[in-house]
Amino acid sequence: MRSMNTAITVYGIPNCDTVKKSRAWFAEQGLDIQFHDFKKQGVPTELLPGWLKAVGWQKLINRQGTTWRKLDAATQASVQDDASASALMQQQPSVIKRPVVQWQHAQGTHVTVGFVPEQWPAGLNGASKG
């Protein structure tokens, strides 16, 4: 079932614990989602500008994760704006905080990052994030 004419797409990596938890949460709610696997399908570069505008590169880049910590200091230091963050996310999809959830509805698109079910009902209702 689709909730209130909202199409939900979850972007991430299937073996990521947070993505697994998120997918399970949606299933428990009886929500039909599309899953986009960064490993198999790549990063949807056409969507990155919208994600960056919605949540900012600081939120999209997971600086607590293993992928970020394995990067050399010069690469980490070079990520300072949308363009440099976008380039890194395309080269290293695992550096993106997961999951990215995109909610398409009549009022537009809503984007959340991470396992945040307390913010998801707002996405289901087509409300913008606060």
Short mmCIF file of C-alpha atoms in Angstrom, two decimals:
data_model
loop_
_atom_site.label_atom_id
_atom_site.label_comp_id
_atom_site.label_asym_id
_atom_site.label_seq_id
_atom_site.Cartn_x
_atom_site.Cartn_y
_atom_site.Cartn_z
CA MET A 1 0.00 0.00 0.00
CA ARG A 2 1.14 3.53 -0.64
CA SER A 3 0.50 5.95 2.17
CA MET A 4 -1.56 9.01 1.32
CA ASN A 5 -0.32 9.05 -2.28
CA THR A 6 3.26 9.29 -1.05
CA ALA A 7 5.91 7.34 -2.95
CA ILE A 8 8.73 6.41 -0.58
CA THR A 9 12.22 5.53 -1.80
CA VAL A 10 14.87 4.33 0.63
CA TYR A 11 18.46 4.78 -0.57
CA GLY A 12 21.25 2.86 1.07
CA ILE A 13 23.22 -0.37 1.30
CA PRO A 14 21.31 -3.57 2.11
CA ASN A 15 23.76 -4.93 4.71
CA CYS A 16 23.86 -1.64 6.66
CA ASP A 17 22.23 -2.13 10.09
CA THR A 18 20.51 1.26 9.99
CA VAL A 19 19.07 0.53 6.55
CA LYS A 20 17.88 -2.89 7.73
CA LYS A 21 16.21 -1.29 10.76
CA SER A 22 14.58 1.34 8.53
CA ARG A 23 13.27 -1.17 6.02
CA ALA A 24 11.86 -3.27 8.88
CA TRP A 25 10.14 -0.17 10.33
CA PHE A 26 8.46 0.62 7.00
CA ALA A 27 7.36 -3.02 6.65
CA GLU A 28 5.90 -2.95 10.18
CA GLN A 29 3.89 0.14 9.19
CA GLY A 30 2.59 -1.72 6.13
CA LEU A 31 4.21 0.82 3.80
CA ASP A 32 5.29 -0.02 0.27
CA ILE A 33 8.75 1.38 -0.40
CA GLN A 34 11.19 1.30 -3.27
CA PHE A 35 14.76 0.39 -2.30
CA HIS A 36 17.73 1.85 -4.17
CA ASP A 37 20.98 -0.02 -3.52
CA PHE A 38 23.99 2.30 -3.74
CA LYS A 39 26.30 -0.70 -4.27
CA LYS A 40 24.36 -2.12 -7.24
CA GLN A 41 22.64 0.97 -8.67
CA GLY A 42 25.10 3.69 -7.73
CA VAL A 43 24.38 7.12 -6.32
CA PRO A 44 21.55 8.86 -8.22
CA THR A 45 23.61 11.89 -9.26
CA GLU A 46 20.53 13.67 -10.62
CA LEU A 47 19.03 13.64 -7.10
CA LEU A 48 22.12 14.84 -5.20
CA PRO A 49 21.45 18.57 -5.76
CA GLY A 50 17.97 18.20 -4.25
CA TRP A 51 19.29 16.21 -1.28
CA LEU A 52 22.02 18.78 -0.70
CA LYS A 53 19.47 21.60 -0.82
CA ALA A 54 17.07 19.75 1.49
CA VAL A 55 19.46 18.61 4.23
CA GLY A 56 22.94 20.01 3.48
CA TRP A 57 26.19 18.23 2.78
CA GLN A 58 27.16 18.20 6.46
CA LYS A 59 24.21 15.93 7.21
CA LEU A 60 24.66 13.73 4.12
CA ILE A 61 28.33 12.96 4.76
CA ASN A 62 28.70 10.45 7.58
CA ARG A 63 31.83 11.68 9.32
CA GLN A 64 31.40 9.08 12.09
CA GLY A 65 31.55 6.15 9.67
CA THR A 66 34.38 3.83 8.74
CA THR A 67 34.54 5.05 5.13
CA TRP A 68 35.13 8.66 6.22
CA ARG A 69 37.70 7.66 8.85
CA LYS A 70 39.66 5.66 6.25
CA LEU A 71 39.99 8.70 3.96
CA ASP A 72 43.27 10.57 4.13
CA ALA A 73 43.31 13.93 5.89
CA ALA A 74 43.68 15.87 2.62
CA THR A 75 40.56 14.24 1.15
CA GLN A 76 38.59 14.92 4.33
CA ALA A 77 39.77 18.54 4.38
CA SER A 78 38.82 19.02 0.73
CA VAL A 79 35.12 18.43 1.48
CA GLN A 80 33.95 21.98 2.16
CA ASP A 81 30.87 22.61 0.03
CA ASP A 82 28.10 20.99 -2.01
CA ALA A 83 30.33 20.42 -5.06
CA SER A 84 33.18 18.72 -3.18
CA ALA A 85 30.74 16.68 -1.06
CA SER A 86 28.83 15.61 -4.18
CA ALA A 87 32.06 14.48 -5.87
CA LEU A 88 33.06 12.44 -2.80
CA MET A 89 29.60 10.84 -2.50
CA GLN A 90 29.75 9.74 -6.13
CA GLN A 91 33.25 8.28 -5.69
CA GLN A 92 32.58 6.74 -2.26
CA PRO A 93 28.85 5.95 -1.86
CA SER A 94 29.52 4.40 1.55
CA VAL A 95 30.36 7.86 2.92
CA ILE A 96 26.67 8.86 2.62
CA LYS A 97 24.79 8.67 5.91
CA ARG A 98 22.11 6.03 5.56
CA PRO A 99 19.39 5.68 4.78
CA VAL A 100 18.41 8.64 2.68
CA VAL A 101 14.61 8.51 2.47
CA GLN A 102 12.87 10.47 -0.25
CA TRP A 103 9.14 11.10 0.01
CA GLN A 104 7.41 12.11 -3.25
CA HIS A 105 3.94 13.54 -2.79
CA ALA A 106 1.62 16.14 -4.29
CA GLN A 107 3.16 18.94 -2.24
CA GLY A 108 6.68 18.13 -3.45
CA THR A 109 9.62 16.14 -2.19
CA HIS A 110 10.71 15.66 1.41
CA VAL A 111 14.11 14.16 2.31
CA THR A 112 15.28 12.66 5.60
CA VAL A 113 18.65 11.15 6.48
CA GLY A 114 19.25 8.35 8.98
CA PHE A 115 16.85 6.20 10.98
CA VAL A 116 14.48 8.89 12.26
CA PRO A 117 10.95 7.41 12.52
CA GLU A 118 9.90 10.36 14.67
CA GLN A 119 10.38 12.55 11.57
CA TRP A 120 8.86 10.10 9.12
CA PRO A 121 5.17 10.68 9.84
CA ALA A 122 5.75 14.30 8.75
CA GLY A 123 7.09 12.89 5.47
CA LEU A 124 4.04 10.67 5.14
CA ASN A 125 1.72 13.64 5.53
CA GLY A 126 3.57 15.72 2.99
CA ALA A 127 4.71 18.22 5.62
CA SER A 128 8.05 19.90 5.27
CA LYS A 129 10.65 19.14 7.88
CA GLY A 130 10.87 21.50 10.79
#
